[in-house]
Amino acid sequence: MKNILKTGIVALIFAGFLLPVLLSGCYNETIDAVSKYNIQLPLYFVAKWREKHAPDTSTDYTDLNKYKEYRDNKEKIKSSSFYQFAYWIDSVRVGPGDPPPDSVQFEYVRYHLYYYDGGTIKKYLLGEFKNVRVKDYYRIPHVIPVPDEVAKVAEAITKKNPPDFYTIAEYGKIISGGSGYFPHIDSRFDVVVRFQLEL
Amino acid sequence: MAFLWCVPNLARNLALGVAFICAATVAKAGDSLTISREFNLITSKNASGYFKPLFTTIGESFNSNAFTVARYARQWRLGLDISVCGMIIPSSQTTYDATLPDEYGNTSITQTAERRGGTETRNTSGTVSQPTVYGGVSTPTFSAPQTGIPPSEIPKQPSTVAFMEGNNISFMSGLPAIQIGLGLPTRTQLKFRFATFPLQDVSTTYFGIMGSQQFNHLVGLFADDSLIGVALNAGYHSLARNQGISISSFAVGLHGSKTWESGFSLYGGVQYENLSGSITLVREKDFSIISKSPYSEIRNQEDLKMDVASFTDMRVGAGISYKTGILELHADAAYASQPILAAGFTLWFMSIDADTRKNDTLDDSYEINKNKRGN
């Protein structure tokens, strides 16, 4: 009788306390860990310069809703951040009498991001490429990480309706000589956004 | 009360765990499993590599808690075992070789670049290291196609590719095991596991059967010490859905144990195990939407077919058991590709002596053994 009582008490303590603690702790933490995960989504931008003189800017607009992958997952998005972006020149034409495109060099190319928060414009520098020689950037991607303080701006953008923002491609002055006039520059800009989703 | 709370949580965890394996399917297309949208960024080959460590965890879960003490009484016995296990994830399983789009590396078609830390690498072809489901942050590869087609809203192919990230998991809980134990007077023990749950409204079934047979007494091994046992064990597990999931696992092993009169036992064993199968998920078919993926498999909305395999084929482990009355507590550790910690308890509700008293054969009851020995 004494042994049965002892066994019963041990069984009760184990089954009623230790195991649930073990399960609720370990298992729930694991399930929490696997029920949230990150995906990355590349966003594509094309900056079109037409009939411009460097230095100058061009502006592009995007609404994340135009990306199927974003629309498919937006209800599950718990957080988001910009991660890396790459820039390259896709096609370029120089003005009459100017040096050939390969020898053109810009002092810098900067990419800015801005969005409307209520009535306020919030603007950030996404990244800067210095001494941009067209030869080095012609259909050759150059990757830079998005600074931490700008990366989290994606969080605010995805919470807006619509989740839209603008990018500005800013070309610095020409340091390679020539008029600085360009009838045509198309440049590409891919930015990868990290989204944390919840199953 | 706490135990009652625990049972539905176990079921929920099991369902969630398996749901994750099945890539969190969300919609129904006939009886086929349809891939959830967030996983529509991955190819079949990369999915197999990305999920392989998780499949390994599942396989090790199947084959954990299959045996404890190798000295099986000559009794009819019926018990309930509830066990848990967890796997330590080695760093080698936090990355896999992800396959890049075919055209990457061919600089006449595209120029690519990726940045890891402060280093930019160009024009990698074939594969690139990316995190598994247990890894960390992935690294995109940016692609600048060399064609002269003017840029438009649809990026030229092959475009930039991004990969799924991991969850930074260093310790993963395995699936809990709720199993029925059946002892036979032939010094045989069988364990059964069974669970069924709906996945996209279609029943999905898991079952496992494990058997252990003590044999040292048959060959005269440790004949003078009936508290030592050596046994062979084997197991088979199946996880299947009519369409979409077909996974099986088997294991064979050898284990032995030494028991003391106090009720404590030490046990250990070596086991070969295997996991194989496939998971097929149908991609959402919507040809009005143009995918920007550089992978033709994703652009063409082909089915996702994952090969299921495990890194683990061998495990060596040891543990301790304590038996008092109807309760047996057990805990063990095993070295495998993912080292395993396991613990649980068995309640032996029914023990019917066959002919142990009559034959003066020591059995599993310490009280009876004491009486037989006259102490």
XYZ file of C-alpha atoms in Angstrom:
574
model
C 0.000 0.000 0.000
C 2.845 2.300 0.941
C 4.647 1.510 -2.326
C 1.528 2.146 -4.405
C 1.099 5.490 -2.695
C 4.744 6.400 -3.298
C 4.523 5.371 -6.950
C 1.307 7.272 -7.381
C 2.791 10.443 -5.950
C 5.898 10.200 -8.149
C 3.745 9.529 -11.216
C 1.457 12.414 -10.372
C 4.330 14.857 -9.896
C 5.965 13.764 -13.136
C 2.829 13.618 -15.252
C 1.135 16.600 -13.723
C 4.010 19.019 -13.363
C 7.382 18.132 -14.861
C 6.221 16.939 -18.261
C 3.830 19.835 -18.953
C 6.565 22.281 -17.944
C 8.994 20.543 -20.283
C 6.481 20.453 -23.110
C 5.086 23.922 -22.680
C 8.569 25.406 -22.491
C 10.620 23.527 -25.048
C 7.890 22.709 -27.526
C 6.133 26.018 -27.535
C 9.447 27.815 -28.013
C 10.238 25.552 -30.928
C 6.843 26.010 -32.498
C 7.149 29.750 -32.021
C 10.544 29.613 -33.711
C 9.334 27.716 -36.755
C 6.042 29.555 -37.048
C 7.868 32.787 -37.878
C 10.337 32.985 -40.680
C 11.872 35.432 -43.109
C 11.621 35.616 -46.835
C 13.413 38.020 -49.116
C 11.783 39.738 -52.026
C 13.674 41.646 -54.740
C 12.014 44.846 -55.907
C 12.941 46.127 -59.348
C 13.331 49.752 -60.358
C 14.234 51.358 -63.637
C 15.443 54.954 -63.479
C 14.897 56.640 -66.843
C 16.833 59.792 -67.658
C 15.687 61.615 -70.730
C 17.237 64.797 -72.066
C 18.978 65.755 -68.852
C 22.188 67.450 -67.809
C 24.237 66.043 -64.946
C 23.969 66.807 -62.107
C 20.275 66.053 -61.965
C 17.785 63.596 -60.594
C 15.038 61.272 -61.724
C 12.240 59.960 -59.603
C 10.572 56.584 -59.661
C 7.478 55.474 -57.825
C 6.532 52.041 -56.587
C 3.613 50.507 -54.787
C 4.487 47.190 -53.161
C 1.042 45.982 -54.143
C 2.243 45.582 -57.720
C 4.421 42.669 -56.575
C 2.521 39.421 -56.554
C 4.784 37.959 -53.885
C 3.994 40.914 -51.638
C 0.255 40.748 -52.240
C 0.275 37.015 -51.574
C 1.944 37.411 -48.210
C 1.047 40.852 -46.945
C -1.485 39.643 -44.405
C 1.156 37.461 -42.787
C 3.867 40.118 -42.655
C 4.907 40.875 -39.106
C 7.924 43.025 -39.831
C 9.982 44.164 -42.771
C 13.299 45.816 -43.525
C 15.371 46.845 -46.518
C 18.458 44.655 -46.805
C 20.751 45.148 -49.798
C 20.539 46.858 -53.118
C 22.419 46.793 -56.371
C 22.815 49.411 -59.043
C 23.932 49.212 -62.636
C 23.577 51.194 -65.838
C 21.525 49.380 -68.423
C 21.843 51.675 -71.410
C 23.316 55.101 -72.033
C 23.653 57.599 -74.859
C 25.881 60.670 -74.726
C 25.409 64.060 -76.279
C 26.840 65.000 -79.696
C 30.612 65.576 -79.570
C 30.953 64.225 -76.039
C 33.447 61.480 -75.138
C 32.197 57.910 -75.702
C 30.004 56.409 -72.968
C 32.741 54.100 -71.667
C 34.868 57.047 -70.593
C 32.078 58.898 -68.789
C 32.552 59.201 -65.048
C 30.098 60.677 -62.567
C 31.278 62.128 -59.270
C 28.646 60.003 -57.567
C 25.305 58.312 -57.987
C 23.035 58.448 -54.981
C 19.779 56.727 -54.368
C 17.278 58.307 -52.028
C 13.995 56.998 -50.767
C 11.066 59.059 -49.615
C 7.464 58.507 -48.693
C 4.522 60.487 -47.441
C 3.638 59.968 -43.816
C 0.372 61.823 -43.509
C 1.253 65.244 -44.845
C 4.947 64.912 -44.108
C 7.644 63.807 -46.536
C 10.238 61.495 -45.008
C 13.433 61.203 -47.023
C 16.423 58.905 -46.551
C 19.691 58.190 -48.339
C 19.632 54.539 -49.360
C 23.182 54.484 -50.584
C 25.874 56.180 -52.576
C 28.290 54.995 -55.268
C 31.315 57.257 -55.713
C 33.349 57.863 -58.872
C 30.959 55.948 -61.057
C 32.650 55.074 -64.335
C 30.071 53.928 -66.862
C 32.508 51.280 -68.055
C 32.525 49.644 -64.601
C 28.784 49.859 -64.105
C 27.515 48.994 -67.573
C 25.307 45.946 -66.928
C 27.514 45.037 -63.977
C 25.709 45.095 -60.612
C 27.362 46.737 -57.627
C 25.920 45.740 -54.262
C 25.810 47.749 -51.069
C 23.988 47.050 -47.798
C 21.200 49.385 -46.732
C 22.212 51.275 -43.557
C 20.436 50.011 -40.419
C 18.649 53.286 -39.746
C 17.194 53.240 -43.265
C 16.508 49.503 -43.342
C 13.740 49.817 -40.790
C 11.908 52.426 -42.875
C 10.380 49.480 -44.741
C 8.412 48.732 -41.593
C 6.633 52.088 -41.761
C 6.036 51.777 -45.509
C 4.383 48.364 -45.277
C 2.034 49.680 -42.608
C 0.810 52.498 -44.869
C -2.085 52.196 -47.223
C -1.066 52.019 -49.982
C 2.427 50.744 -49.149
C 4.131 53.020 -51.638
C 7.315 55.043 -51.803
C 9.515 56.966 -54.218
C 13.127 56.517 -55.142
C 15.324 59.280 -56.472
C 18.344 58.560 -58.614
C 20.698 61.496 -58.187
C 23.602 61.802 -60.622
C 26.523 63.996 -59.591
C 28.506 66.164 -61.959
C 30.600 64.682 -64.738
C 34.289 64.475 -63.780
C 35.433 62.933 -67.054
C 34.841 65.937 -69.238
C 32.127 66.608 -71.772
C 28.914 68.606 -71.761
C 27.155 66.518 -69.146
C 24.164 66.223 -71.448
C 22.606 62.804 -71.783
C 19.677 62.180 -74.129
C 19.155 58.769 -72.580
C 20.257 56.843 -69.468
C 18.423 53.801 -68.189
C 19.728 52.441 -64.949
C 18.582 49.507 -62.893
C 18.200 49.391 -59.185
C 17.182 46.191 -57.389
C 16.473 46.365 -53.682
C 15.893 43.272 -51.571
C 13.389 43.533 -48.743
C 13.254 41.076 -45.855
C 9.791 40.187 -44.608
C 9.123 38.270 -41.442
C 6.002 36.184 -41.910
C 3.932 34.268 -39.424
C 2.363 30.970 -40.401
C -5.175 19.533 -14.420
C -1.891 20.497 -15.951
C -1.734 17.134 -17.675
C -5.178 17.683 -19.178
C -3.980 21.047 -20.477
C -0.914 19.410 -21.940
C -2.684 16.881 -24.176
C -4.356 19.319 -26.588
C -1.095 21.248 -26.720
C 0.717 18.104 -27.709
C -1.775 17.542 -30.488
C -1.426 21.153 -31.579
C 2.338 20.955 -31.586
C 2.304 17.736 -33.547
C -0.090 19.197 -36.086
C 1.902 22.418 -36.350
C 5.160 20.554 -36.703
C 3.863 18.352 -39.457
C 2.123 21.291 -41.068
C 5.453 23.046 -41.236
C 7.032 20.031 -42.892
C 4.276 20.120 -45.422
C 5.162 23.735 -46.120
C 2.104 25.158 -44.445
C -0.293 24.305 -47.184
C -3.281 26.579 -47.376
C -5.601 25.779 -50.195
C -7.194 22.814 -51.812
C -6.824 21.662 -55.391
C -8.673 18.408 -55.633
C -6.892 16.063 -53.282
C -3.480 17.498 -54.079
C -1.558 19.614 -51.651
C -1.178 23.166 -52.827
C 1.926 25.108 -51.957
C 1.377 28.084 -49.751
C 2.270 31.356 -51.368
C 5.215 32.235 -49.180
C 6.972 29.069 -50.293
C 6.407 29.840 -53.944
C 9.869 31.400 -54.021
C 11.738 28.126 -53.836
C 12.520 25.400 -56.346
C 12.163 21.671 -55.747
C 15.886 21.075 -55.508
C 16.499 23.967 -53.166
C 13.492 23.032 -51.023
C 14.953 19.551 -50.543
C 18.200 21.057 -49.276
C 16.513 23.791 -47.251
C 14.269 21.366 -45.374
C 16.675 18.423 -45.096
C 17.750 19.268 -41.518
C 14.081 19.450 -40.510
C 13.455 16.085 -42.138
C 16.436 14.802 -40.174
C 14.832 16.005 -36.953
C 11.588 14.291 -37.884
C 13.398 11.048 -38.747
C 15.311 11.114 -35.489
C 12.056 11.798 -33.629
C 10.501 8.734 -35.222
C 13.377 6.556 -34.098
C 13.883 7.984 -30.601
C 12.382 6.494 -27.455
C 12.071 3.149 -29.206
C 13.763 1.217 -26.396
C 15.106 1.593 -22.886
C 16.068 -1.381 -20.698
C 16.922 -4.495 -22.707
C 15.796 -6.948 -20.044
C 12.248 -7.828 -20.953
C 10.194 -9.799 -18.481
C 8.453 -12.992 -19.434
C 5.128 -11.359 -18.914
C 2.174 -10.005 -20.722
C 2.402 -6.295 -20.134
C 0.522 -3.275 -21.362
C 1.733 0.268 -20.899
C 1.521 3.832 -22.055
C 4.688 5.755 -22.797
C 4.899 9.485 -23.245
C 8.272 10.744 -24.331
C 9.846 13.875 -25.664
C 13.096 14.494 -27.443
C 15.159 17.372 -28.683
C 17.962 17.668 -31.179
C 21.069 19.807 -31.027
C 21.548 21.310 -34.466
C 25.163 21.264 -35.647
C 26.463 24.268 -37.546
C 27.072 22.049 -40.586
C 23.292 21.710 -40.972
C 22.589 25.422 -40.938
C 23.604 25.879 -44.564
C 23.100 24.020 -47.805
C 24.296 24.402 -51.380
C 21.507 26.260 -53.131
C 21.307 25.853 -56.884
C 21.525 29.090 -58.827
C 19.575 29.725 -62.038
C 21.172 27.917 -64.980
C 22.255 31.080 -66.769
C 24.184 32.482 -63.807
C 27.916 32.374 -64.432
C 27.505 32.761 -68.182
C 28.668 36.362 -68.519
C 27.417 36.670 -72.062
C 23.909 36.215 -70.680
C 24.156 37.942 -67.318
C 26.565 39.510 -64.865
C 25.865 38.648 -61.242
C 27.115 39.846 -57.872
C 26.518 38.990 -54.245
C 27.791 40.671 -51.115
C 28.679 38.768 -47.948
C 30.146 40.845 -45.190
C 32.349 43.307 -46.984
C 33.191 41.049 -49.884
C 31.528 41.235 -53.273
C 31.694 38.069 -55.384
C 30.888 38.070 -59.081
C 29.524 35.593 -61.579
C 29.224 32.538 -59.371
C 27.734 29.564 -61.170
C 26.276 26.272 -59.992
C 25.618 26.501 -56.284
C 26.013 28.993 -53.509
C 25.835 28.515 -49.740
C 22.498 29.571 -48.251
C 20.839 28.953 -44.878
C 18.678 25.931 -44.217
C 15.499 26.178 -42.195
C 17.727 26.185 -39.081
C 20.216 28.740 -40.436
C 20.347 32.515 -40.491
C 20.089 35.305 -43.033
C 20.354 34.438 -46.701
C 22.280 36.375 -49.326
C 20.628 37.455 -52.574
C 22.439 37.276 -55.893
C 21.861 40.326 -58.068
C 21.700 39.768 -61.777
C 22.203 42.223 -64.634
C 21.036 40.566 -67.879
C 23.173 41.472 -70.881
C 20.379 41.619 -73.431
C 19.609 44.897 -75.100
C 15.868 44.752 -74.640
C 14.793 48.034 -73.074
C 13.898 47.762 -69.410
C 10.224 47.565 -68.610
C 8.018 46.663 -65.718
C 8.958 43.047 -66.256
C 12.640 42.559 -65.484
C 14.758 40.935 -68.091
C 15.688 37.346 -67.328
C 17.544 35.934 -65.561
C 16.665 38.431 -62.869
C 17.879 38.810 -59.295
C 17.276 35.855 -57.003
C 16.632 35.839 -53.258
C 16.504 32.811 -50.994
C 14.472 31.796 -47.988
C 16.026 32.513 -44.627
C 16.435 30.225 -41.660
C 15.133 30.599 -38.132
C 18.434 30.572 -36.200
C 17.570 27.377 -34.371
C 20.311 25.600 -32.416
C 18.049 23.241 -30.479
C 14.946 21.742 -32.034
C 12.286 19.858 -30.150
C 11.349 16.637 -31.880
C 7.845 15.355 -32.277
C 6.521 14.028 -28.953
C 5.812 10.312 -28.818
C 2.691 8.911 -27.260
C 2.978 5.186 -27.630
C 1.410 1.990 -26.447
C 3.797 -0.645 -25.139
C 3.005 -4.331 -25.292
C 5.187 -6.938 -23.588
C 5.038 -10.587 -24.563
C 6.172 -13.573 -22.501
C 8.729 -14.332 -25.214
C 10.823 -11.434 -23.832
C 9.528 -9.348 -26.672
C 8.357 -5.763 -26.476
C 6.319 -3.958 -29.093
C 5.570 -0.245 -29.191
C 2.906 1.377 -31.336
C 2.339 4.986 -32.284
C -0.571 6.296 -34.286
C -1.897 9.725 -35.172
C -4.227 10.976 -37.848
C -5.067 14.543 -38.713
C -6.619 16.389 -41.647
C -4.366 18.264 -44.020
C -6.318 20.339 -46.519
C -9.363 18.282 -45.589
C -7.686 15.004 -46.440
C -6.709 12.570 -43.738
C -3.004 12.237 -43.118
C -1.798 9.296 -41.102
C 1.277 8.603 -39.062
C 2.021 5.241 -37.551
C 5.061 3.588 -36.091
C 5.758 0.101 -34.884
C 8.892 -0.833 -32.983
C 9.892 -4.225 -31.703
C 12.625 -5.409 -29.361
C 13.618 -8.987 -28.699
C 15.912 -9.958 -25.842
C 18.200 -12.739 -26.989
C 21.184 -13.008 -24.664
C 19.511 -15.792 -22.645
C 19.124 -17.812 -25.853
C 22.839 -17.773 -26.602
C 24.066 -18.055 -23.025
C 25.316 -14.503 -22.867
C 25.367 -13.149 -19.294
C 23.567 -16.306 -18.254
C 24.673 -15.888 -14.660
C 23.295 -12.390 -14.323
C 19.644 -12.113 -15.126
C 19.736 -8.362 -14.526
C 21.727 -7.863 -17.714
C 19.900 -7.928 -21.013
C 20.881 -7.676 -24.655
C 18.256 -7.222 -27.341
C 17.778 -6.564 -31.003
C 15.369 -3.874 -32.055
C 13.737 -2.769 -35.287
C 11.211 -0.136 -36.198
C 9.146 1.136 -39.102
C 7.350 4.466 -39.409
C 5.117 5.899 -42.058
C 3.676 9.357 -42.643
C 1.343 9.405 -45.604
C -1.400 11.340 -47.269
C -3.363 9.984 -50.202
C -1.749 12.579 -52.465
C 1.225 14.689 -51.639
C 3.063 12.984 -48.796
C 4.789 9.652 -48.683
C 7.476 9.329 -46.030
C 8.793 6.202 -44.378
C 11.573 5.342 -42.013
C 13.078 2.152 -40.686
C 15.639 1.361 -38.032
C 17.509 -1.682 -36.789
C 19.730 -1.794 -33.762
C 21.248 -3.571 -30.837
C 20.869 -2.467 -27.244
C 21.828 -3.712 -23.836
C 21.279 -2.802 -20.210
C 22.288 -3.508 -16.640
C 19.714 -3.233 -13.879
C 20.264 -2.906 -10.162
C 17.946 -4.020 -7.384
C 17.291 -0.404 -6.489
C 15.318 -0.023 -9.691
C 17.955 1.932 -11.575
C 19.194 0.717 -14.938
C 21.808 1.881 -17.378
C 21.177 1.155 -21.015
C 22.823 1.868 -24.328
C 22.691 0.894 -27.932
C 23.632 1.449 -31.515
C 21.089 1.890 -34.284
C 21.072 2.216 -38.042
C 18.170 4.280 -39.328
C 16.910 5.738 -42.543
C 14.299 8.201 -43.790
C 13.058 8.493 -47.344
C 10.087 9.650 -49.347
C 8.719 12.670 -51.098
C 6.392 15.602 -50.675
C 4.646 16.967 -53.753
C 2.963 20.337 -53.702
C 1.017 21.854 -56.557
C 1.828 25.462 -57.351
C -0.983 27.908 -57.731
C -1.813 28.103 -61.438
C -2.509 31.639 -62.533
C -1.084 32.441 -65.926
C -2.448 35.980 -65.814
C 0.294 36.785 -63.320
C 3.817 36.920 -64.684
C 6.330 35.647 -62.179
C 9.616 37.547 -61.992
C 11.509 34.515 -60.750
C 14.709 33.651 -62.643
C 13.897 29.974 -62.124
C 11.898 28.514 -64.994
C 10.319 25.959 -62.610
C 8.690 28.780 -60.648
C 7.828 30.889 -63.714
C 6.183 27.882 -65.356
C 4.349 27.069 -62.110
C 5.550 23.485 -62.096
C 4.828 21.276 -59.103
C 7.201 21.409 -56.172
C 8.600 17.938 -55.546
C 10.760 17.609 -52.479
C 12.908 14.588 -51.843
C 12.744 13.636 -48.190
C 16.017 12.404 -46.723
C 17.935 12.525 -43.473
C 21.539 13.288 -42.611
C 21.365 10.576 -39.957
C 22.075 6.940 -40.608
C 23.720 5.868 -37.343
C 23.185 6.713 -33.715
C 24.968 5.578 -30.593
C 23.397 6.359 -27.267
C 23.141 5.635 -23.582
C 20.647 6.395 -20.885
C 19.335 5.785 -17.434
C 16.053 4.367 -16.287
C 14.361 4.161 -12.926
C 11.454 1.861 -12.276
C 9.255 1.990 -9.254
C 5.963 0.164 -9.210
C 4.080 0.803 -12.405
C 6.162 3.834 -13.327
C 9.353 3.796 -15.362
C 11.225 7.036 -15.923
C 13.829 7.137 -18.637
C 16.253 9.651 -20.081
C 18.974 9.192 -22.647
C 21.358 10.939 -24.959
C 22.544 9.798 -28.354
C 25.188 10.899 -30.785
C 23.884 11.229 -34.330
C 24.113 13.848 -37.067
C 21.866 15.877 -34.770
C 22.755 14.801 -31.202
C 19.601 13.779 -29.345
C 18.340 14.262 -25.809
C 15.260 12.245 -24.896
C 13.193 11.631 -21.784
C 9.851 10.214 -20.863
C 7.906 7.893 -18.679
C 6.033 4.654 -19.063
C 3.090 3.564 -17.009
C 2.773 -0.225 -17.040
C -0.916 -0.639 -16.308
C -0.973 -4.367 -16.565
C 1.672 -7.012 -15.887
C 0.589 -10.599 -15.967
C 3.191 -13.175 -15.001
C 3.284 -15.995 -17.470
C 5.243 -18.694 -15.739
C 7.980 -16.791 -14.034
C 7.214 -17.993 -10.535
C 6.759 -21.581 -11.632
C 10.056 -21.663 -13.545
C 11.873 -19.630 -10.937
C 12.880 -17.202 -13.640
C 13.700 -13.717 -12.507
C 11.274 -11.245 -13.896
C 10.743 -7.549 -13.934
C 9.323 -7.283 -10.430
C 11.958 -6.504 -7.839
C 9.688 -7.609 -5.018
C 9.237 -10.994 -6.630
C 12.949 -11.316 -7.269
C 13.712 -10.540 -3.677
C 11.292 -13.215 -2.550
C 12.806 -15.726 -4.942
C 16.283 -15.012 -3.710
C 15.117 -15.189 -0.127
C 16.262 -11.723 0.800
